Short mmCIF file of C-alpha atoms and ligand atoms in Angstrom, two decimals:
data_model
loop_
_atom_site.label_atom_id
_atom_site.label_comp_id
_atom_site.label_asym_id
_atom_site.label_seq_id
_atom_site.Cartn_x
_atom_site.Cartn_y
_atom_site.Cartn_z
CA UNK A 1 125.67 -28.52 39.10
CA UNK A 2 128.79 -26.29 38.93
CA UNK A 3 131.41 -26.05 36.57
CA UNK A 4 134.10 -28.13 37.95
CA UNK A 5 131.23 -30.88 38.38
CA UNK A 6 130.13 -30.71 34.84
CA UNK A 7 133.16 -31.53 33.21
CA UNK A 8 133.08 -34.90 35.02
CA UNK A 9 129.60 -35.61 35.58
CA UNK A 10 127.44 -33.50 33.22
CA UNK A 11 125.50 -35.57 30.93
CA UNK A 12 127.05 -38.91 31.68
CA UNK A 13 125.53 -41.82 33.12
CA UNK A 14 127.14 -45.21 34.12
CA UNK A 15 127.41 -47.82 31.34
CA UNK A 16 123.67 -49.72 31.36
CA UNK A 17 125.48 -53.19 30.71
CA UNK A 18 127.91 -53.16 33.21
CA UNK A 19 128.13 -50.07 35.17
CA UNK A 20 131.47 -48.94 33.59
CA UNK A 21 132.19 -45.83 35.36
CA UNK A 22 133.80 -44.33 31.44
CA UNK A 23 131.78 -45.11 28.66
CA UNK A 24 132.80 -48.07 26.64
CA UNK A 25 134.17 -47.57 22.96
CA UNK A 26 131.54 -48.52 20.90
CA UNK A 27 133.72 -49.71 17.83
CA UNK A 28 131.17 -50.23 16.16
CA UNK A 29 129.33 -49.40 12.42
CA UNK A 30 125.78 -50.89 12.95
CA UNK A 31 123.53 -52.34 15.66
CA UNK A 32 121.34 -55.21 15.37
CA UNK A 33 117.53 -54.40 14.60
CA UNK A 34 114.78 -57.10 15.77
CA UNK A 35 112.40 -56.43 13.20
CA UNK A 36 112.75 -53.79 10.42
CA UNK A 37 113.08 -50.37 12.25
CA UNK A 38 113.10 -52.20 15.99
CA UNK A 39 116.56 -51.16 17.28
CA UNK A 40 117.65 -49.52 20.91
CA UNK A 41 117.95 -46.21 19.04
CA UNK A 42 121.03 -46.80 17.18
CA UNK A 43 121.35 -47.86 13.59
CA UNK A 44 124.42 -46.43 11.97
CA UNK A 45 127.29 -44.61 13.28
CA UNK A 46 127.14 -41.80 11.63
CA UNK A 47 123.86 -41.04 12.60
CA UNK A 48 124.59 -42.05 16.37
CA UNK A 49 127.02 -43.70 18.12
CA UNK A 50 126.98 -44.10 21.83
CA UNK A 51 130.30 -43.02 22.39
CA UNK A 52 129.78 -40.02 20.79
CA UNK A 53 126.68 -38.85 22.30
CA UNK A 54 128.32 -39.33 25.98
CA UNK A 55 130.61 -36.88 24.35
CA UNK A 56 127.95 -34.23 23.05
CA UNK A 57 126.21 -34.53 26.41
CA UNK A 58 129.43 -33.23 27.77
CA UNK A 59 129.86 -30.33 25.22
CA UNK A 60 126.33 -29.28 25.86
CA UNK A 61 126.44 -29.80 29.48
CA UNK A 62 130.13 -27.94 29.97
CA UNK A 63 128.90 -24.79 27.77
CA UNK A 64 125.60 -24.55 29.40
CA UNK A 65 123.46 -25.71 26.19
CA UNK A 66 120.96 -28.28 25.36
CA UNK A 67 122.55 -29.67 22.46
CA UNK A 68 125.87 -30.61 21.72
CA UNK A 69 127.39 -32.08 18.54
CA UNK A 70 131.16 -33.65 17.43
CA UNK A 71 132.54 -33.18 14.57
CA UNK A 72 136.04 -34.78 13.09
CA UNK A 73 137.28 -31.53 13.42
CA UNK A 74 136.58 -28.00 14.31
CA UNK A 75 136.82 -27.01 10.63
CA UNK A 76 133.77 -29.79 10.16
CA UNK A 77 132.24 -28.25 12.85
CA UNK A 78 132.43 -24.40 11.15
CA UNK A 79 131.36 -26.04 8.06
CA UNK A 80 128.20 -27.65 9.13
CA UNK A 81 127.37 -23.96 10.54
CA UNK A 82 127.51 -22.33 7.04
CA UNK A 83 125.56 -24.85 5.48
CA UNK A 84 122.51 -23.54 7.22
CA UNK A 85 123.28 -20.83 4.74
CA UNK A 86 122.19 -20.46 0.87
CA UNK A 87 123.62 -18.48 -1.53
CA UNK A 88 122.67 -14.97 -1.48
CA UNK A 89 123.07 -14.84 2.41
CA UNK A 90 125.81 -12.84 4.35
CA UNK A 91 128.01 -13.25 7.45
CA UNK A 92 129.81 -10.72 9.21
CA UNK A 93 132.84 -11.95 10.72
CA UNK A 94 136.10 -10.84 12.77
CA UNK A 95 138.79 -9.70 10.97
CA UNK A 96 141.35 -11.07 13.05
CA UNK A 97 140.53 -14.96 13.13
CA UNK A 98 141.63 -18.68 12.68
CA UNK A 99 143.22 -18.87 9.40
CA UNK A 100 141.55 -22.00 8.17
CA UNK A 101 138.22 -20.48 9.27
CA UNK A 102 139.17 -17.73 6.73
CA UNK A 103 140.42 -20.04 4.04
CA UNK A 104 137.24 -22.01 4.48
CA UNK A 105 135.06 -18.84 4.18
CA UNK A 106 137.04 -17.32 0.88
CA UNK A 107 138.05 -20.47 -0.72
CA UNK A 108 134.83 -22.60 -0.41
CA UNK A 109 132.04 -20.82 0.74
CA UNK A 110 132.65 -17.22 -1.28
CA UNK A 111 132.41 -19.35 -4.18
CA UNK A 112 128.66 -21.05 -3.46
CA UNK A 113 127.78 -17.40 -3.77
CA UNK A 114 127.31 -16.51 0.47
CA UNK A 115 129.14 -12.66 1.07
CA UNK A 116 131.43 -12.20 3.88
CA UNK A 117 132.42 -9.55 5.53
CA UNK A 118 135.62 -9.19 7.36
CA UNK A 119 135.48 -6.25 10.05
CA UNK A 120 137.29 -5.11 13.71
CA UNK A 121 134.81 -5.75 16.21
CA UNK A 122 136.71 -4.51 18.98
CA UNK A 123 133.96 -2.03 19.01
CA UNK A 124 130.83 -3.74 18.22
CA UNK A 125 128.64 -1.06 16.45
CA UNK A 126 130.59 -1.56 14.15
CA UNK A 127 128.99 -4.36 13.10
CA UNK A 128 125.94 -2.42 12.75
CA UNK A 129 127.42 -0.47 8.76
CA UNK A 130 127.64 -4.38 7.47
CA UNK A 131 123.99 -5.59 8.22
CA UNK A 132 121.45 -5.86 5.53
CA UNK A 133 118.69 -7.47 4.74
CA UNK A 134 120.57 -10.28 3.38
CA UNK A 135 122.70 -11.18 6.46
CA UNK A 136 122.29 -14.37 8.36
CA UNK A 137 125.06 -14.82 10.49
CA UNK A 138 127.85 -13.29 12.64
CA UNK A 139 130.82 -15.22 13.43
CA UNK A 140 132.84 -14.06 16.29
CA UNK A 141 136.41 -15.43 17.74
CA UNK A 142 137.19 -14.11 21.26
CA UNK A 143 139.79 -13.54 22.39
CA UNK A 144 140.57 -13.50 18.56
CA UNK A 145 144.02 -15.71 17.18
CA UNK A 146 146.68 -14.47 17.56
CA UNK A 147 145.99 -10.77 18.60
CA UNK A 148 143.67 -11.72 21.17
CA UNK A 149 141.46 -9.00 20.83
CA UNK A 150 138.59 -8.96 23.19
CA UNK A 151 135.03 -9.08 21.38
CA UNK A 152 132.11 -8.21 23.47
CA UNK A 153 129.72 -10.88 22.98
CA UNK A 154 126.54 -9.38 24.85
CA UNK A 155 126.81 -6.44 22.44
CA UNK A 156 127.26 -8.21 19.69
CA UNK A 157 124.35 -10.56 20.46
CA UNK A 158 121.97 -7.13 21.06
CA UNK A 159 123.28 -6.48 17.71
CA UNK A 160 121.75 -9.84 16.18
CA UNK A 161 118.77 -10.34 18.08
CA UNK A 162 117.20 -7.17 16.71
CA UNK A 163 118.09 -7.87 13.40
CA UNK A 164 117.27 -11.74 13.14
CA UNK A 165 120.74 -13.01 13.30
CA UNK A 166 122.49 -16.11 14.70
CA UNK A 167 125.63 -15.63 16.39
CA UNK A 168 128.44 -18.12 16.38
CA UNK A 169 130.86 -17.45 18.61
CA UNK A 170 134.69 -19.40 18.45
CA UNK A 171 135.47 -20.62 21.94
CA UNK A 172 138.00 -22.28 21.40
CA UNK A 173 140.90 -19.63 23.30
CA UNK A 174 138.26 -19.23 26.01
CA UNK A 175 136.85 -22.39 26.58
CA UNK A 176 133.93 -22.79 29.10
CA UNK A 177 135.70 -22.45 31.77
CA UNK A 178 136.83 -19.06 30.96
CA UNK A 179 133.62 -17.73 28.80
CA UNK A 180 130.32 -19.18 28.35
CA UNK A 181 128.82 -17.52 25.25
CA UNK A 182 125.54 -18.97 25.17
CA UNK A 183 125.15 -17.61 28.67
CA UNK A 184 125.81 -14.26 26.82
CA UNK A 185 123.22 -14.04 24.28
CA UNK A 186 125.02 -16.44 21.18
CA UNK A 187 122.92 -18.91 19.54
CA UNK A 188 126.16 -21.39 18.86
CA UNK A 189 129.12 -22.16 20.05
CA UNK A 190 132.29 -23.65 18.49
CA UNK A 191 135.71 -25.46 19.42
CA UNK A 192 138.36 -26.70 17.97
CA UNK A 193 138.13 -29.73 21.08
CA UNK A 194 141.22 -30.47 19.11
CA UNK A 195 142.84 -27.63 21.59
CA UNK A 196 141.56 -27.14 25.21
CA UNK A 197 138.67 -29.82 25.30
CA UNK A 198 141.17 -32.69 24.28
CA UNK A 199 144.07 -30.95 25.77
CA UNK A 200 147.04 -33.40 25.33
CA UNK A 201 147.38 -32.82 21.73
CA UNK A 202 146.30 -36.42 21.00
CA UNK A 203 143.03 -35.68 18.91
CA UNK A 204 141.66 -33.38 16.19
CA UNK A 205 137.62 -32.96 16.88
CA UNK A 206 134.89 -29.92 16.42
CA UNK A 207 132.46 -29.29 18.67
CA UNK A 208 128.84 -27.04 18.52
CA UNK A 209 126.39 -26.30 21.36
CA UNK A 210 122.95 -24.53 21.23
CA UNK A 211 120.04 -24.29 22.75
CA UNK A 212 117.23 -23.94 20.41
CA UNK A 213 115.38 -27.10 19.44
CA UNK A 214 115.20 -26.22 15.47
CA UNK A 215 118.63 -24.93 15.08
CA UNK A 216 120.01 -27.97 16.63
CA UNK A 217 117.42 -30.07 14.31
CA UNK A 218 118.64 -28.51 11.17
CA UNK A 219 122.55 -28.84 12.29
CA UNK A 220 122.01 -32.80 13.41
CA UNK A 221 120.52 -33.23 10.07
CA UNK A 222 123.34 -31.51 8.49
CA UNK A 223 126.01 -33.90 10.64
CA UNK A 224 124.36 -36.46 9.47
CA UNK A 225 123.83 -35.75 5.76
CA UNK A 226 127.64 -33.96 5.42
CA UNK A 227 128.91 -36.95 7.20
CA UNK A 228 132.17 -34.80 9.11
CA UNK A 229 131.60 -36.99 12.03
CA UNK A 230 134.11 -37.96 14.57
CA UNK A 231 134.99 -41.82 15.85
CA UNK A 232 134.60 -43.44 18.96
CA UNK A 233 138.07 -43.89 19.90
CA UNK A 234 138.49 -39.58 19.22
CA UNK A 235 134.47 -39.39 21.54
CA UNK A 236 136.35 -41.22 24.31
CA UNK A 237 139.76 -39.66 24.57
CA UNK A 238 138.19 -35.91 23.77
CA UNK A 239 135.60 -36.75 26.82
CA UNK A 240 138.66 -37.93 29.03
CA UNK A 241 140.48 -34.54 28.51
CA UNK A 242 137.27 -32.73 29.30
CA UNK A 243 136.97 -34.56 32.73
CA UNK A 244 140.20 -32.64 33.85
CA UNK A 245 139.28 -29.37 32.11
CA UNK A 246 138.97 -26.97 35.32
CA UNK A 247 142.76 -27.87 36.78
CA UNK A 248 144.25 -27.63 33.73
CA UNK A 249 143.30 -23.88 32.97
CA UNK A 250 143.80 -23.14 36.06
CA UNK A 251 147.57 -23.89 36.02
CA UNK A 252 147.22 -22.65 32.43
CA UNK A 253 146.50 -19.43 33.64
CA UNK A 254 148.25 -18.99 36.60
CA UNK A 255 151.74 -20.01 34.23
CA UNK A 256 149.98 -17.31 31.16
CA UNK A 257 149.79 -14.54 33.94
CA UNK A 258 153.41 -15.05 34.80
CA UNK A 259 154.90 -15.60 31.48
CA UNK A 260 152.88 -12.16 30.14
CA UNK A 261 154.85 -10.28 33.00
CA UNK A 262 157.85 -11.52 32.25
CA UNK A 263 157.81 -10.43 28.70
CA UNK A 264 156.28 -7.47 29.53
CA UNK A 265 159.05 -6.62 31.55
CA UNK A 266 161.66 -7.41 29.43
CA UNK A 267 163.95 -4.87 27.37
CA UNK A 268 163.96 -7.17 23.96
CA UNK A 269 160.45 -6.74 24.04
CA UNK A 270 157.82 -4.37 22.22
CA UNK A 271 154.48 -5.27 22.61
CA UNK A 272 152.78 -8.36 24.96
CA UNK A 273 149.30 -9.13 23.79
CA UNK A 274 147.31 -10.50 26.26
CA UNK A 275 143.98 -9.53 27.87
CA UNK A 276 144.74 -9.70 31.54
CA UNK A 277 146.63 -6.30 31.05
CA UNK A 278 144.98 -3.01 32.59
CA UNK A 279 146.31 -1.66 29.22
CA UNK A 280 144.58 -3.85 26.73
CA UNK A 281 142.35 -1.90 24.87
CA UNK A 282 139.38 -4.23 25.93
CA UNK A 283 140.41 -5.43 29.57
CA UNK A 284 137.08 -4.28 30.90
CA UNK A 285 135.08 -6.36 28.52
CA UNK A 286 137.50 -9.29 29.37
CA UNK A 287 137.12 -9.02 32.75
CA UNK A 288 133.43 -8.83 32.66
CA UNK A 289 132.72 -11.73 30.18
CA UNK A 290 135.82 -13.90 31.16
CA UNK A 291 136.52 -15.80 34.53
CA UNK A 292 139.90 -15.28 34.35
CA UNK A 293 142.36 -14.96 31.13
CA UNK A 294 144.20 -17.77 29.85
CA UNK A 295 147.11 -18.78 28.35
CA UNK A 296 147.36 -17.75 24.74
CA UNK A 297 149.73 -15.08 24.61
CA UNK A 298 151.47 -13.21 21.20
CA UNK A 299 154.50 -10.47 21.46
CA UNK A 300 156.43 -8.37 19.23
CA UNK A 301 160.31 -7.79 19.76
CA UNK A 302 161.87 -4.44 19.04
CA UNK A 303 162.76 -4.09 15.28
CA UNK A 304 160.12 -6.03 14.31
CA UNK A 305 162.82 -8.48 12.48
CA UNK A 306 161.73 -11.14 10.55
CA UNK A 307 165.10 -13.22 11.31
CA UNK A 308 165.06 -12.69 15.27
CA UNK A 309 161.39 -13.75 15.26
CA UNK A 310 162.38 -17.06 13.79
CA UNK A 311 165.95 -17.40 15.79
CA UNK A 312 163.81 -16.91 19.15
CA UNK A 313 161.64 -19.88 18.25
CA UNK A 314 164.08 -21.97 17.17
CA UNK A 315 166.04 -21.34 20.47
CA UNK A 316 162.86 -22.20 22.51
CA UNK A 317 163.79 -25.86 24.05
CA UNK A 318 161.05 -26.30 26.60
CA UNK A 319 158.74 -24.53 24.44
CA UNK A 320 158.21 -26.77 20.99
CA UNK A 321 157.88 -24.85 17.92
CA UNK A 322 154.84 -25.82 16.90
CA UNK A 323 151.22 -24.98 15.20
CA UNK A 324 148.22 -25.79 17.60
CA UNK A 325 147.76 -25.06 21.02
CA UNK A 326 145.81 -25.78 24.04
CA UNK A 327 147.83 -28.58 24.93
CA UNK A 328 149.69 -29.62 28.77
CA UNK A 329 152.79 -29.02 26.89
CA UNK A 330 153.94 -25.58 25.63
CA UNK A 331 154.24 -24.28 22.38
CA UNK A 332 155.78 -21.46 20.00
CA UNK A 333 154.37 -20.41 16.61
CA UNK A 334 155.10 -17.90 13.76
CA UNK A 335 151.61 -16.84 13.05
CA UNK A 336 153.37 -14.89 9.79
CA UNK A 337 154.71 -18.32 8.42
CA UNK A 338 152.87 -20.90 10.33
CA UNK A 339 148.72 -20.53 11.42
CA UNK A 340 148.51 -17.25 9.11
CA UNK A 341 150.42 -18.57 6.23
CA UNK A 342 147.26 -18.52 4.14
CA UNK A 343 146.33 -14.78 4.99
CA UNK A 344 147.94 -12.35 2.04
CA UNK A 345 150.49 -10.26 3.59
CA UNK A 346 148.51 -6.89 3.19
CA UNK A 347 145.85 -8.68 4.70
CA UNK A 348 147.70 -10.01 7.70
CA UNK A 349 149.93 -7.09 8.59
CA UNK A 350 146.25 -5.10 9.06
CA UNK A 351 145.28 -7.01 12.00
CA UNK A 352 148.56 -6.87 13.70
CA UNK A 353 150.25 -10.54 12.34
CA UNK A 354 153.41 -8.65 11.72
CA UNK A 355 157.04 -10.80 10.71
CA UNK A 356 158.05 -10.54 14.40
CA UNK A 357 154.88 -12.29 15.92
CA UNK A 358 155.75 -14.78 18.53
CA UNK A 359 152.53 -16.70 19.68
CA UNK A 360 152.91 -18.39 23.00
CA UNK A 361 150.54 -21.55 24.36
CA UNK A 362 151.58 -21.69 27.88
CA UNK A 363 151.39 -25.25 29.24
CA UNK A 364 151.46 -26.72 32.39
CA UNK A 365 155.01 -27.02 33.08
CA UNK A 366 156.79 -25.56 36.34
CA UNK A 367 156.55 -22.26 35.47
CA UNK A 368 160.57 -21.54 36.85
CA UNK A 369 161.31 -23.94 33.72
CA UNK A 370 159.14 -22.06 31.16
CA UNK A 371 160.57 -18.58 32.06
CA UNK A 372 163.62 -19.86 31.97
CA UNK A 373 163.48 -21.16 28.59
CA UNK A 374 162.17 -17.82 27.39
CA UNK A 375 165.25 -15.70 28.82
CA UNK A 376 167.79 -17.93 26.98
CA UNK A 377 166.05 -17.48 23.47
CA UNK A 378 165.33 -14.12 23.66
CA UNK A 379 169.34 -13.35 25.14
C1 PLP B 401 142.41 -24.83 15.55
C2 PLP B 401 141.33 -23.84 15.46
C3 PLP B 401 140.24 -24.03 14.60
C4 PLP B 401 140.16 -25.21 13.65
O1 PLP B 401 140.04 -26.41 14.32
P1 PLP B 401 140.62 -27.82 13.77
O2 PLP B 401 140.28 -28.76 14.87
O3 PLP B 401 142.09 -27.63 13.55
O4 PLP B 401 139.90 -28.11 12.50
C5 PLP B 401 139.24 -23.09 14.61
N1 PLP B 401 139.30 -22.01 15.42
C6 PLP B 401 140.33 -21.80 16.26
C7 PLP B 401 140.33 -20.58 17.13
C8 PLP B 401 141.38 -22.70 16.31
O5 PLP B 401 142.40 -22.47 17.13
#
């Protein structure tokens, strides 16, 4: 099955009561047994719920996995992957990534004793100086938030397999339609479905995919003993979005190529990060591992001015100042005071989050009405 079939069709199958072509929402806690331990595989929703599992079959079948698992949020989803840890153990992870993945990493997980590393992968022997004994995980984010740095995932995943290390890798920027990491070498793959995979900024839900039998095991255990689970209502609505997927980032891309020349092109502006460039640092790598590139985009303006940074977004009208992304609408953050809030100055300014960070999600508006928005904030 291709792509553009998957997201409708992989993993589902008509409702067994009544042929429903979209699964029913099964609103519903328990299921009846006939005799102690007789049931029709479900006994409590947060160890299965039909719903849900239409859902998972959909994560697993879009990324190209065997298993797929939801999660009420991507967070949820990142945390049930560093429980497989135990203290002692290390992860190497981007520099440049999701704050709340970092927060999660320093602020609860540093403190159960588990060592993380945060390097530049741009280059991914890099990775190599960080790898001990004592390392059981790389986390990767590509293109990364908000610089959208390019990671190379089949280098990175050389890097693992010869040492004995699983690779997560953060789709959500890509999503499968762009990049399909575990097509690449990585032995998980994460989204915020809050973003992409729900798409209409309606739902907040994490996803995972794999393919190997005991790692999925161990994390199904852990969904089900952690209890982050998502509801039936969020399964249904996140597997809706899904089902429209391919059209969406295609527009999403077509109106992110045209907005990144635009501001490339302009005179306010100083630098337009975005991978589709010939001058990205890591174009190469993005053409080879992505399908096409997207429609996250960040800028600078000239000055780098704290006050026109914040002026521009307030100006936006068709554009909604905003945190998230991913959705049909567009949206403008502040990465400095918004996503990145909880990332020390020092810290921040390293990767690139500097005051006058502008971080666009292109929608799926007419893109004559998106540019045109732009040129009246930034005049
Ligand atoms: C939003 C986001 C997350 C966290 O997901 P939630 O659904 O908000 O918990 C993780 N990684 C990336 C890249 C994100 O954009």
């Amino acid at each position: 099955m291709k792509f553009n079939t998957k997201v409708i069709h992989g993993g589902q199958e008509h409702d067994k009561a009544y042929g429903a072509v979209m699964p029913p929402i099964y609103q519903t806690t328990t299921y009846a047994q006939t005799t102690p331990g007789r049931h029709k595989g479900y006994e409590y929703s947060r160890t299965h719920n039909p719903t849900r599992n239409a859902l998972e079959n959909a994560f697993a079948s879009i990324e190209n996995g065997k298993f797929g698992l939801a999660f009420g949020s991507g967070l949820a989803a990142i945390d049930a992957v560093i429980k497989l840890l135990k203290p002692g153990d290390e992860v190497v992870s981007t520099n440049d990534l999701y704050g709340g993945s970092f927060r999660l990493f320093t602020k609860i997980y540093q403190d159960f004793g588990i060592k993380f590393h945060f390097i530049g992968m741009q280059n991914a022997s890099n990775i190599e100086a960080y790898v001990n004994k004592n390392t059981k995980l790389i986390w990767v984010e590509t293109p990364t938030n908000p610089m959208m740095n390019i990671i190379d995932i089949k280098a990175v995943s050389s890097i693992a397999k010869n040492n004995n290390i699983l690779l997560a890798v953060d789709n959500t920027f890509a999503t499968p339609y762009l990049q399909q990491p575990l097509n690449l070498g990585a032995d998980i793959v994460m989204h915020s479905a809050t973003k992409y995979l729900g798409g209409h900024s309606d739902v907040v839900m994490g996803a995972l995919t794999v393919n190997d039998k005991d790692l999925a095991d161990k994390l199904y255990f852990i969904q089900n003993a952690s209890g982050a689970i998502c509801g039936p209502q969020d399964s249904f609505l996140v597997l809706r979005g899904i089902k429209t997927l391919h059209v969406r980032m295609q527009r999403h891309c077509e109106n992110g190529t045209a907005v990144a020349e635009f501001l490339a092109n302009h005179p306010k502006i100083e630098n337009v990060y975005w991978p589709g460039f010939k001058s990205h640092p890591n174009h190469e790598i993005a053409k080879s591992q992505m399908s096409d590139f997207g429609g996250m985009i960040s800028f600078t303006t000239k000055g780098n001015n704290y006050e026109d940074a914040i002026k521009i977004v307030e100006k936006l009208n068709v554009f909604t100042l905003a945190e998230s992304l991913g959705g049909v609408e567009s949206l403008a953050g502040h990465p400095a005071s918004m996503t990145h809030g909880s990332i020390p100055k020092e810290e921040r300014e390293k990767t690139g989050v500097v005051d006058s960070l502008i971080r666009l999600s292109v929608g799926i508006e007419d893109i004559d009405d998106l540019i045109a928005d732009l040129e009246q904030a930034l005049n």
